[in-house]
Amino acid sequence: MESNNETVKIIPLGGLEQIGMNITAIEHGDDIIIIDGGLAFPDEDMLGVDLVIPDITYLKNNKDKIRGMVVTHGHEDHIGAIPYIEKEINIPIYTTKLTMALIEYKLDMHGLTDCVRRKVVSYGQIINLGCFRIEFIRTNHSIADSCALALYTPAGIIVHTGDFKVDYTPVFGGVIDLQRFGELGKKGVLALMADSTNVERPGYTPSEKNVGRTFDHIFDDNRNHRLIIATFASNVDRVQQIINSAYKYGRKCIVEGRSMVNVINIASELGYIKIPDNTLIGIDEAKNYPDEKLVYITTGSQGENMAALSRIAASIHHKISIVPGDVVIFSSSPIPGNEKSVYRVMNELEQKGAKVIYHDTHVSGHACQEELKLIYALTKPKYAIPVHGEYRHLKRHSELAVEMGLKKENVKILTCGDVLEIGGDKFDIVSKVVCGGVFVDGLGVGDVGNIVIRDRQHLSENGLMVVVVTLERGSNQILSGPDIVSRGFVYVREAEMLIEQCKDIAAEAVVRCTSREDVDWNRIKNCIKEDLGEFLWERTKRSPMILPIISEV
């Protein structure tokens, strides 16, 4: 690879040290391109938060430089934040056909379809964005139309794999274009940014076709039972294989779960899923068929509260109830952190008499160690930048890169917000930009911050006590109260004595503060909080949130 003095900056704004929220900016001079715009789902401690999207302050401050966004595939952790990003900075989007259809559905929900420029690209096509040329390369993943990117930059070629695996027998579409990776390796690859999700697993990821064979066996073994199969809404190939097995064994399919229905409608309109005539029926038609002739395809394989399978397990689904003998198949493996929710749903199903199957009904969409080694061997990069994974994944990936012959100093584990300058002999983190997660709660974006979350945690752990006092204007005598309202702290009827003592302490605090010349209401409120807080901690070893409300008449 010929050396030049040009450098580019790689700026990950999400997707590192976490699973999800993938977004990376690549910058040179007055040009920036963005790779992906994903969201993350909230942790258990983010009470009430619906979604987490990346903080794009850096992009807003540099929006005149942004030439466009290129998207690797259509999963939520790569496209989910795009409508929120487009509201802030209107930029054109370039991606493959199915991915674009899924993005357009999201833009439509946010009323943005008419104002966002979009261009569908095909494999092998090269687009020019500012000083960058971007080539889309076919890969395999658990959703069709996934691609890797070859970025031709002034500093050299950077290859970004996106989420990928090597599947020689994919359900839909062609095999990963390994030849192209090899050709790029011959030209000289400056840096490889590769998927780290499965780097801890040795060997190869099995082919998606394996799951189809497992389904056939399950359908054969359970000819006299109703089947309910839960999988990811976006795993179109998995749904295709369920439909294939259902057709083979003479069953009708019912799709349940809003996200699943949307994805299957889009995929089938575009020809990415083939559904034989009269195989798919509506949920209301199910009563016309015996149970053993039905298979339900649902969302909720991760134990999500409001997903179809969780509602079925909890007996709050309006149309589907578990009956003894039902066979429920989890066609996914729990995402780290979701294990508890998944096992809860499994237990609820088993208690209702269902048989739960979850072994061998899923294969990953991500490359294991041997497939990653293959990509390194083909591209022969000078530098390696592991992406998409928690710290332990990135660390193991960096060790794998060194095993593949890279110098230790040519492999960097980045954190979100790092600005990595790369080119020729330069490979340094030169600065840091603002990054992090922005909470989406209902229609509010960013109005719930860490302080609000901390208050919610406080309320959820210790409850609330409201103290209401009315004072006479001028004299500051107590006219009524203090009255005390308690929520989530103690059951008032069984703690009357404690509540009476609280009233006395609050009254004393008010009298003490109003006996001074300059009556400051904030001071009164603080006195009530401090005195009551101290008393309640001594008596109960608990610290509820105390809210004094003072009015004047």
Coordinates of C-alpha atoms in Angstrom, one line a residue:
M1 CA 0.0 0.0 0.0
E2 CA 1.5 3.3 -1.0
S3 CA 1.9 5.7 1.9
N4 CA 0.5 9.2 1.7
N5 CA 0.3 12.0 4.2
E6 CA -3.4 12.4 4.2
T7 CA -5.4 11.4 7.3
V8 CA -9.1 10.9 8.0
K9 CA -10.9 11.0 11.4
I10 CA -13.1 8.1 12.6
I11 CA -15.6 9.2 15.3
P12 CA -17.8 6.5 16.8
L13 CA -20.8 8.2 18.4
G14 CA -22.4 4.9 19.6
G15 CA -22.1 1.1 19.3
L16 CA -18.9 0.7 21.3
E17 CA -18.9 -0.8 24.8
Q18 CA -22.5 -1.7 24.3
I19 CA -24.7 -3.7 22.0
G20 CA -26.8 -1.4 19.9
M21 CA -27.0 2.3 19.0
N22 CA -24.5 2.0 16.2
I23 CA -23.5 5.2 14.6
T24 CA -20.0 6.3 13.3
A25 CA -18.9 9.5 11.5
I26 CA -15.9 9.5 9.1
E27 CA -14.4 13.0 8.5
H28 CA -11.9 14.5 6.2
G29 CA -11.5 18.3 5.7
D30 CA -15.0 19.7 5.0
D31 CA -16.7 16.3 4.4
I32 CA -18.4 14.0 6.9
I33 CA -20.3 10.8 6.1
I34 CA -22.3 8.8 8.7
I35 CA -22.5 5.1 8.9
D36 CA -25.8 3.8 10.4
G37 CA -28.1 5.5 12.9
G38 CA -29.2 3.0 15.4
L39 CA -31.0 3.0 18.8
A40 CA -30.5 1.0 22.0
F41 CA -33.2 -0.4 24.2
P42 CA -33.3 0.9 27.8
D43 CA -31.6 -1.0 30.7
E44 CA -33.8 -2.0 33.7
D45 CA -32.6 1.0 35.7
M46 CA -33.8 3.5 33.0
L47 CA -37.3 3.6 34.5
G48 CA -40.1 4.5 32.0
V49 CA -37.7 5.2 29.1
D50 CA -38.8 3.7 25.8
L51 CA -35.7 4.1 23.7
V52 CA -32.2 5.4 23.8
I53 CA -30.8 7.3 20.8
P54 CA -27.3 8.7 20.2
D55 CA -26.4 12.2 21.2
I56 CA -25.6 13.9 17.8
T57 CA -24.4 17.3 19.2
Y58 CA -21.2 16.9 17.2
L59 CA -23.1 16.3 13.9
K60 CA -25.5 19.2 14.6
N61 CA -22.5 21.5 15.1
N62 CA -21.0 20.3 11.8
K63 CA -24.1 19.7 9.8
D64 CA -22.9 21.8 6.8
K65 CA -20.1 19.2 6.3
I66 CA -22.3 16.1 6.3
R67 CA -22.7 14.6 2.8
G68 CA -25.0 11.7 3.6
M69 CA -25.7 8.6 5.7
V70 CA -24.9 5.1 4.4
V71 CA -26.7 2.2 6.2
T72 CA -25.4 -1.4 6.4
H73 CA -28.7 -3.2 7.2
G74 CA -32.2 -2.9 8.5
H75 CA -32.0 -3.9 12.2
E76 CA -33.2 -1.4 14.9
D77 CA -29.7 -1.0 16.4
H78 CA -28.7 0.4 13.0
I79 CA -31.8 2.3 11.7
G80 CA -34.0 2.9 14.7
A81 CA -32.7 6.5 15.4
I82 CA -32.8 7.7 11.8
P83 CA -36.1 9.6 12.1
Y84 CA -34.8 11.4 15.2
I85 CA -31.5 12.2 13.5
E86 CA -33.4 13.4 10.3
K87 CA -35.5 15.8 12.4
E88 CA -32.3 17.5 13.7
I89 CA -30.2 17.3 10.5
N90 CA -31.8 16.7 7.2
I91 CA -29.4 14.4 5.3
P92 CA -29.7 12.0 2.3
I93 CA -29.7 8.3 3.0
Y94 CA -28.1 5.6 0.8
T95 CA -28.8 1.9 1.3
T96 CA -30.0 -1.4 -0.2
K97 CA -33.7 -2.1 -1.1
L98 CA -35.1 -3.9 1.9
T99 CA -33.2 -1.7 4.4
M100 CA -34.6 1.4 2.6
A101 CA -38.2 0.1 2.7
L102 CA -37.8 -0.5 6.5
I103 CA -36.4 3.1 7.0
E104 CA -39.2 4.6 4.8
Y105 CA -41.8 2.9 7.1
K106 CA -40.1 4.6 10.1
L107 CA -39.9 8.0 8.3
D108 CA -43.6 7.7 7.3
M109 CA -44.6 7.2 11.0
H110 CA -42.8 10.4 11.8
G111 CA -44.2 12.3 8.8
L112 CA -40.7 12.7 7.3
T113 CA -41.1 10.8 4.0
D114 CA -41.4 13.8 1.7
C115 CA -38.5 15.8 3.2
V116 CA -35.7 13.2 3.3
R117 CA -33.7 12.4 0.1
R118 CA -33.2 8.7 -0.4
K119 CA -31.3 6.6 -2.9
V120 CA -31.5 2.8 -3.2
V121 CA -28.1 1.2 -4.1
S122 CA -27.2 -2.3 -5.2
Y123 CA -24.3 -4.5 -4.4
G124 CA -21.1 -3.5 -6.2
Q125 CA -22.4 0.0 -6.8
I126 CA -20.1 2.9 -5.8
I127 CA -21.5 6.3 -4.7
N128 CA -19.6 9.6 -4.3
L129 CA -20.1 11.7 -1.2
G130 CA -17.7 14.6 -1.0
C131 CA -14.2 13.3 -1.0
F132 CA -15.4 9.8 -0.1
R133 CA -16.3 7.0 -2.5
I134 CA -18.4 4.2 -0.9
E135 CA -18.8 0.7 -2.3
F136 CA -21.6 -1.7 -1.1
I137 CA -20.4 -5.3 -0.7
R138 CA -22.8 -8.3 -0.3
T139 CA -22.7 -10.0 3.1
N140 CA -24.9 -12.5 5.0
H141 CA -26.7 -11.7 8.2
S142 CA -30.1 -12.5 9.9
I143 CA -31.8 -10.0 7.6
A144 CA -31.6 -9.8 3.8
D145 CA -29.8 -7.0 1.9
S146 CA -27.1 -6.6 4.5
C147 CA -23.8 -5.1 3.3
A148 CA -20.3 -4.3 4.2
L149 CA -18.8 -0.9 3.1
A150 CA -15.5 -0.2 1.3
L151 CA -14.8 3.5 2.0
Y152 CA -12.3 4.9 -0.5
T153 CA -10.9 7.9 1.5
P154 CA -8.0 10.3 0.8
A155 CA -5.9 8.3 3.4
G156 CA -6.7 4.8 1.9
I157 CA -9.4 2.1 1.9
I158 CA -11.3 1.5 5.1
V159 CA -13.5 -1.6 5.2
H160 CA -16.5 -1.6 7.5
T161 CA -18.1 -5.1 7.7
G162 CA -21.4 -4.1 9.3
D163 CA -23.1 -7.0 11.1
F164 CA -22.1 -10.1 9.2
K165 CA -21.6 -13.9 9.1
V166 CA -20.3 -16.2 6.4
D167 CA -23.3 -18.3 5.2
Y168 CA -22.6 -20.5 2.2
T169 CA -26.3 -21.7 2.0
P170 CA -28.3 -18.6 2.8
V171 CA -32.1 -18.8 2.7
F172 CA -32.5 -15.8 0.5
G173 CA -30.0 -14.0 -1.8
G174 CA -26.4 -14.8 -2.6
V175 CA -23.4 -15.8 -0.6
I176 CA -21.1 -13.1 1.0
D177 CA -18.8 -11.7 -1.7
L178 CA -15.5 -13.0 -0.2
Q179 CA -13.8 -12.5 -3.6
R180 CA -14.4 -8.7 -3.3
F181 CA -12.8 -8.7 0.2
G182 CA -9.8 -10.5 -1.3
E183 CA -9.5 -8.0 -4.2
L184 CA -9.6 -5.1 -1.7
G185 CA -6.9 -6.8 0.3
K186 CA -4.7 -6.9 -2.8
K187 CA -5.3 -3.2 -3.4
G188 CA -4.3 -2.5 0.2
V189 CA -6.7 -2.0 3.1
L190 CA -5.7 0.8 5.5
A191 CA -8.1 -0.2 8.3
L192 CA -10.7 -2.9 9.1
M193 CA -13.7 -2.1 11.3
A194 CA -15.3 -5.5 11.9
D195 CA -18.2 -6.9 13.9
S196 CA -17.2 -8.1 17.4
T197 CA -20.6 -9.5 18.7
N198 CA -19.6 -13.2 18.5
V199 CA -15.8 -12.9 18.8
E200 CA -15.8 -14.9 22.0
R201 CA -17.2 -18.0 20.2
P202 CA -14.7 -20.3 18.5
G203 CA -15.4 -22.0 15.2
Y204 CA -18.0 -21.0 12.6
T205 CA -21.6 -19.7 12.9
P206 CA -23.9 -22.4 11.5
S207 CA -26.0 -21.7 8.4
E208 CA -29.5 -20.3 8.7
K209 CA -30.6 -23.4 6.7
N210 CA -29.9 -25.6 9.8
V211 CA -32.8 -24.0 11.6
G212 CA -35.1 -25.0 8.7
R213 CA -34.2 -28.7 9.3
T214 CA -34.9 -28.3 13.0
F215 CA -38.3 -26.8 12.3
D216 CA -39.2 -29.7 10.0
H217 CA -38.4 -32.2 12.9
I218 CA -40.4 -30.1 15.4
F219 CA -43.4 -30.0 13.0
D220 CA -43.1 -33.7 12.4
D221 CA -42.9 -34.6 16.1
N222 CA -45.8 -32.4 17.1
R223 CA -48.4 -33.2 14.4
N224 CA -51.2 -33.2 16.9
H225 CA -50.5 -29.9 18.7
R226 CA -50.8 -26.2 18.0
L227 CA -47.5 -24.5 17.5
I228 CA -46.5 -21.0 18.6
I229 CA -43.1 -19.8 17.4
A230 CA -41.5 -16.6 18.7
T231 CA -38.6 -14.9 16.9
F232 CA -37.2 -11.5 16.0
A233 CA -39.6 -9.5 13.8
S234 CA -36.7 -8.5 11.5
N235 CA -35.5 -12.1 10.9
V236 CA -37.2 -12.5 7.6
D237 CA -35.3 -15.6 6.6
R238 CA -36.4 -17.3 9.9
V239 CA -40.1 -16.5 9.1
Q240 CA -39.6 -17.8 5.6
Q241 CA -38.5 -21.2 7.0
I242 CA -41.4 -21.4 9.5
I243 CA -43.8 -20.7 6.5
N244 CA -42.0 -23.4 4.4
S245 CA -42.4 -26.0 7.2
A246 CA -46.0 -25.0 7.8
Y247 CA -46.8 -25.4 4.1
K248 CA -45.0 -28.8 4.0
Y249 CA -47.0 -30.1 6.9
G250 CA -50.4 -28.6 5.9
R251 CA -50.7 -25.9 8.5
K252 CA -52.0 -22.3 8.3
C253 CA -49.8 -19.5 9.6
I254 CA -51.0 -16.5 11.7
V255 CA -48.6 -13.6 12.2
E256 CA -49.1 -11.8 15.5
G257 CA -47.3 -8.7 16.8
R258 CA -47.4 -5.3 15.1
S259 CA -43.6 -5.1 14.3
M260 CA -43.7 -8.7 12.8
V261 CA -46.8 -7.9 10.7
N262 CA -45.1 -4.7 9.3
V263 CA -41.8 -6.3 8.4
I264 CA -43.4 -9.3 6.8
N265 CA -45.8 -7.0 4.7
I266 CA -42.8 -5.0 3.5
A267 CA -40.6 -8.0 2.8
S268 CA -43.3 -9.9 0.9
E269 CA -44.3 -6.8 -1.2
L270 CA -40.6 -6.6 -2.2
G271 CA -40.3 -10.3 -2.9
Y272 CA -37.9 -11.1 0.0
I273 CA -40.3 -13.6 1.4
K274 CA -42.4 -16.1 -0.6
I275 CA -45.7 -17.0 1.0
P276 CA -47.6 -19.8 -0.8
D277 CA -51.3 -19.0 -1.5
N278 CA -53.7 -19.6 1.3
T279 CA -51.0 -20.3 3.9
L280 CA -51.3 -17.0 5.7
I281 CA -54.6 -16.4 7.5
G282 CA -55.9 -13.6 9.8
I283 CA -56.2 -14.2 13.5
D284 CA -60.0 -14.1 13.4
E285 CA -60.0 -17.0 10.9
A286 CA -58.1 -19.3 13.2
K287 CA -61.4 -20.5 14.8
N288 CA -62.3 -22.2 11.5
Y289 CA -59.3 -24.7 11.8
P290 CA -58.4 -27.3 14.3
D291 CA -55.5 -26.4 16.6
E292 CA -53.2 -29.0 15.1
K293 CA -53.5 -27.2 11.7
L294 CA -52.3 -23.9 13.0
V295 CA -48.9 -22.2 13.7
Y296 CA -48.6 -18.8 15.2
I297 CA -45.6 -16.7 14.4
T298 CA -45.1 -14.0 17.1
T299 CA -42.9 -11.4 18.6
G300 CA -41.7 -11.6 22.2
S301 CA -38.8 -14.0 22.0
Q302 CA -36.8 -11.7 24.4
G303 CA -39.6 -11.6 27.0
E304 CA -40.5 -8.0 26.2
N305 CA -43.5 -7.0 28.4
M306 CA -45.9 -5.8 25.7
A307 CA -44.9 -8.2 22.9
A308 CA -47.4 -10.8 21.8
L309 CA -45.8 -13.9 23.5
S310 CA -45.5 -12.2 26.9
R311 CA -49.2 -11.1 26.7
I312 CA -50.2 -14.7 25.7
A313 CA -48.1 -16.1 28.6
A314 CA -49.7 -13.6 31.1
S315 CA -53.2 -14.4 29.8
I316 CA -53.8 -10.8 28.8
H317 CA -53.9 -11.5 25.0
H318 CA -57.4 -10.8 23.6
K319 CA -57.4 -13.6 21.0
I320 CA -54.9 -16.3 22.0
S321 CA -55.0 -18.4 25.2
I322 CA -52.6 -21.2 26.0
V323 CA -54.2 -24.6 26.3
P324 CA -52.4 -27.7 27.7
G325 CA -50.6 -29.5 24.8
D326 CA -49.5 -26.3 23.0
V327 CA -45.9 -26.3 21.9
V328 CA -44.1 -23.0 22.1
I329 CA -40.7 -22.5 20.3
F330 CA -38.3 -19.8 21.2
S331 CA -36.4 -19.2 17.9
S332 CA -33.7 -16.9 19.3
S333 CA -31.2 -16.8 22.1
P334 CA -31.6 -14.3 24.9
I335 CA -29.8 -11.0 24.4
P336 CA -27.4 -10.5 27.4
G337 CA -29.5 -8.8 30.1
N338 CA -32.9 -10.3 28.9
E339 CA -32.4 -13.8 30.4
K340 CA -34.6 -13.2 33.4
S341 CA -37.5 -11.9 31.3
V342 CA -37.2 -14.8 28.9
Y343 CA -37.2 -17.5 31.6
R344 CA -40.1 -15.8 33.3
V345 CA -42.2 -16.1 30.1
M346 CA -41.0 -19.7 29.7
N347 CA -42.1 -20.6 33.3
E348 CA -45.5 -18.9 32.8
L349 CA -46.1 -21.0 29.6
E350 CA -45.0 -24.2 31.2
Q351 CA -47.4 -23.6 34.2
K352 CA -50.3 -23.2 31.8
G353 CA -49.5 -26.7 30.3
A354 CA -47.5 -25.7 27.2
K355 CA -44.3 -27.5 26.2
V356 CA -41.4 -25.1 25.6
I357 CA -38.6 -25.8 23.1
Y358 CA -35.6 -23.5 22.8
H359 CA -32.6 -25.8 21.9
D360 CA -31.2 -25.8 18.3
T361 CA -34.0 -23.5 17.1
H362 CA -31.7 -20.5 16.5
V363 CA -28.5 -19.6 14.8
S364 CA -26.7 -16.3 15.2
G365 CA -26.4 -13.7 12.5
H366 CA -22.9 -12.8 13.6
A367 CA -19.4 -14.1 12.7
C368 CA -17.5 -16.4 15.1
Q369 CA -13.7 -16.4 15.4
E370 CA -12.9 -18.4 12.3
E371 CA -15.1 -16.2 10.0
L372 CA -13.4 -13.1 11.5
K373 CA -10.0 -14.6 10.8
L374 CA -11.1 -15.3 7.2
I375 CA -12.0 -11.6 6.7
Y376 CA -8.6 -10.5 8.2
A377 CA -6.8 -13.0 6.0
L378 CA -8.6 -11.7 2.9
T379 CA -8.3 -7.9 3.6
K380 CA -4.9 -7.9 5.2
P381 CA -5.5 -4.5 6.9
K382 CA -2.7 -2.4 8.3
Y383 CA -4.9 -1.2 11.3
A384 CA -7.8 -2.8 13.1
I385 CA -10.6 -1.0 14.9
P386 CA -13.0 -3.5 16.5
V387 CA -16.7 -2.3 16.5
H388 CA -20.1 -3.4 17.6
G389 CA -19.7 -4.9 21.1
E390 CA -19.2 -4.5 24.8
Y391 CA -15.7 -4.0 26.1
R392 CA -14.9 -7.7 26.6
H393 CA -15.9 -8.3 22.9
L394 CA -13.7 -5.5 21.7
K395 CA -10.8 -6.7 23.9
R396 CA -11.0 -10.3 22.6
H397 CA -11.3 -9.0 19.0
S398 CA -8.2 -6.9 19.4
E399 CA -6.3 -10.1 20.6
L400 CA -7.6 -11.9 17.6
A401 CA -6.3 -9.2 15.3
V402 CA -2.9 -9.5 16.8
E403 CA -3.1 -13.3 16.4
M404 CA -3.7 -12.6 12.7
G405 CA -0.4 -10.8 12.4
L406 CA -1.2 -7.2 13.1
K407 CA 1.2 -5.2 15.3
K408 CA -0.2 -4.6 18.8
E409 CA 0.2 -0.8 18.4
N410 CA -1.9 -1.0 15.1
V411 CA -5.0 -2.2 17.0
K412 CA -7.1 0.3 18.9
I413 CA -10.1 -0.2 21.3
L414 CA -12.1 3.0 21.0
T415 CA -14.8 4.4 23.3
C416 CA -17.7 6.4 22.1
G417 CA -16.7 10.0 21.3
D418 CA -13.1 9.2 20.6
V419 CA -11.7 11.0 17.5
L420 CA -9.2 8.6 15.9
E421 CA -6.9 10.1 13.3
I422 CA -5.7 7.5 10.8
G423 CA -3.6 7.5 7.7
G424 CA -0.1 6.4 6.6
D425 CA 1.8 6.2 9.9
K426 CA -0.7 8.1 12.0
F427 CA -3.0 6.1 14.2
D428 CA -3.8 8.2 17.3
I429 CA -6.8 9.3 19.4
V430 CA -6.4 13.1 19.0
S431 CA -9.5 14.4 20.9
K432 CA -12.9 13.6 22.2
V433 CA -16.4 14.8 21.2
V434 CA -19.7 14.9 23.0
C435 CA -21.5 11.6 22.9
G436 CA -23.8 9.4 25.0
G437 CA -27.5 8.4 25.0
V438 CA -30.6 10.6 24.8
F439 CA -33.7 9.1 26.4
V440 CA -36.9 9.0 24.4
D441 CA -40.0 8.7 26.8
G442 CA -43.3 8.8 25.0
L443 CA -43.2 11.8 22.7
G444 CA -40.4 13.5 24.7
V445 CA -36.9 13.4 23.3
G446 CA -34.2 14.3 25.7
D447 CA -36.5 15.9 28.3
V448 CA -35.9 13.0 30.6
G449 CA -32.3 13.2 31.8
N450 CA -30.2 11.6 34.5
I451 CA -31.7 13.8 37.2
V452 CA -35.3 12.7 36.3
I453 CA -34.2 9.0 36.2
R454 CA -32.5 9.4 39.6
D455 CA -35.8 10.9 41.0
R456 CA -37.7 7.9 39.5
Q457 CA -35.3 5.5 41.1
H458 CA -35.6 7.3 44.4
L459 CA -39.5 7.2 44.2
S460 CA -39.5 3.5 43.1
E461 CA -37.2 2.5 46.0
N462 CA -38.4 4.7 48.9
G463 CA -41.7 6.3 48.0
L464 CA -43.0 9.8 48.4
M465 CA -44.3 11.9 51.3
V466 CA -46.1 15.2 50.5
V467 CA -46.5 17.8 53.4
V468 CA -49.2 20.4 52.8
V469 CA -49.3 23.6 55.0
T470 CA -51.4 26.7 54.7
L471 CA -50.2 29.9 56.3
E472 CA -52.0 33.2 57.0
R473 CA -50.6 36.1 54.9
G474 CA -48.8 38.7 57.1
S475 CA -48.8 36.8 60.4
N476 CA -47.5 33.5 58.9
Q477 CA -49.6 31.6 61.4
I478 CA -50.5 28.0 60.5
L479 CA -54.1 28.0 59.3
S480 CA -54.4 24.4 58.3
G481 CA -52.1 21.4 58.3
P482 CA -49.5 20.1 58.1
D483 CA -51.4 17.4 56.3
I484 CA -49.5 14.4 55.0
V485 CA -50.0 12.3 51.9
S486 CA -47.9 9.2 51.5
R487 CA -47.4 7.1 48.4
G488 CA -45.2 4.0 48.2
F489 CA -43.7 4.7 51.6
V490 CA -45.9 3.3 54.3
Y491 CA -49.5 2.1 54.4
V492 CA -51.1 5.1 56.2
R493 CA -53.9 3.3 58.0
E494 CA -51.4 1.0 59.7
A495 CA -48.9 3.8 60.5
E496 CA -51.2 6.4 62.0
M497 CA -48.8 7.0 65.0
L498 CA -45.9 7.6 62.6
I499 CA -47.9 10.0 60.5
E500 CA -49.0 12.0 63.5
Q501 CA -45.4 12.3 64.7
C502 CA -44.4 13.5 61.2
K503 CA -47.1 16.2 61.4
D504 CA -45.8 17.5 64.7
I505 CA -42.2 17.6 63.4
A506 CA -43.3 19.5 60.2
A507 CA -45.3 21.9 62.3
E508 CA -42.3 22.6 64.6
A509 CA -40.1 23.2 61.6
V510 CA -42.6 25.8 60.2
V511 CA -43.0 27.6 63.5
R512 CA -39.2 27.7 64.0
C513 CA -38.7 29.3 60.5
T514 CA -41.6 31.7 60.7
S515 CA -40.6 33.2 64.0
R516 CA -37.8 35.1 62.3
E517 CA -38.2 38.5 60.7
D518 CA -37.4 37.5 57.1
V519 CA -39.6 34.5 56.2
D520 CA -38.1 32.6 53.3
W521 CA -40.3 29.8 51.9
N522 CA -37.4 27.9 50.5
R523 CA -35.9 27.9 53.9
I524 CA -39.2 26.5 55.4
K525 CA -39.3 23.8 52.8
N526 CA -35.7 22.8 53.5
C527 CA -36.2 22.7 57.2
I528 CA -39.3 20.4 56.8
K529 CA -37.3 18.1 54.4
E530 CA -34.2 17.9 56.8
D531 CA -36.1 17.4 60.0
L532 CA -38.6 14.9 58.6
G533 CA -35.9 13.1 56.6
E534 CA -33.8 12.7 59.8
F535 CA -36.7 11.5 61.8
L536 CA -37.9 9.0 59.2
W537 CA -34.4 7.6 58.7
E538 CA -34.1 7.0 62.5
R539 CA -37.5 5.4 62.7
T540 CA -37.7 3.4 59.5
K541 CA -34.2 3.3 58.0
R542 CA -35.8 4.6 54.8
S543 CA -35.5 7.9 52.9
P544 CA -38.7 8.8 51.0
M545 CA -38.8 11.8 48.7
I546 CA -40.3 14.6 50.8
L547 CA -42.2 17.3 48.9
P548 CA -43.4 20.3 51.1
I549 CA -46.2 22.4 49.6
I550 CA -46.9 25.8 51.2
S551 CA -49.7 28.1 50.4
E552 CA -50.8 31.5 51.7
V553 CA -54.3 32.9 52.3

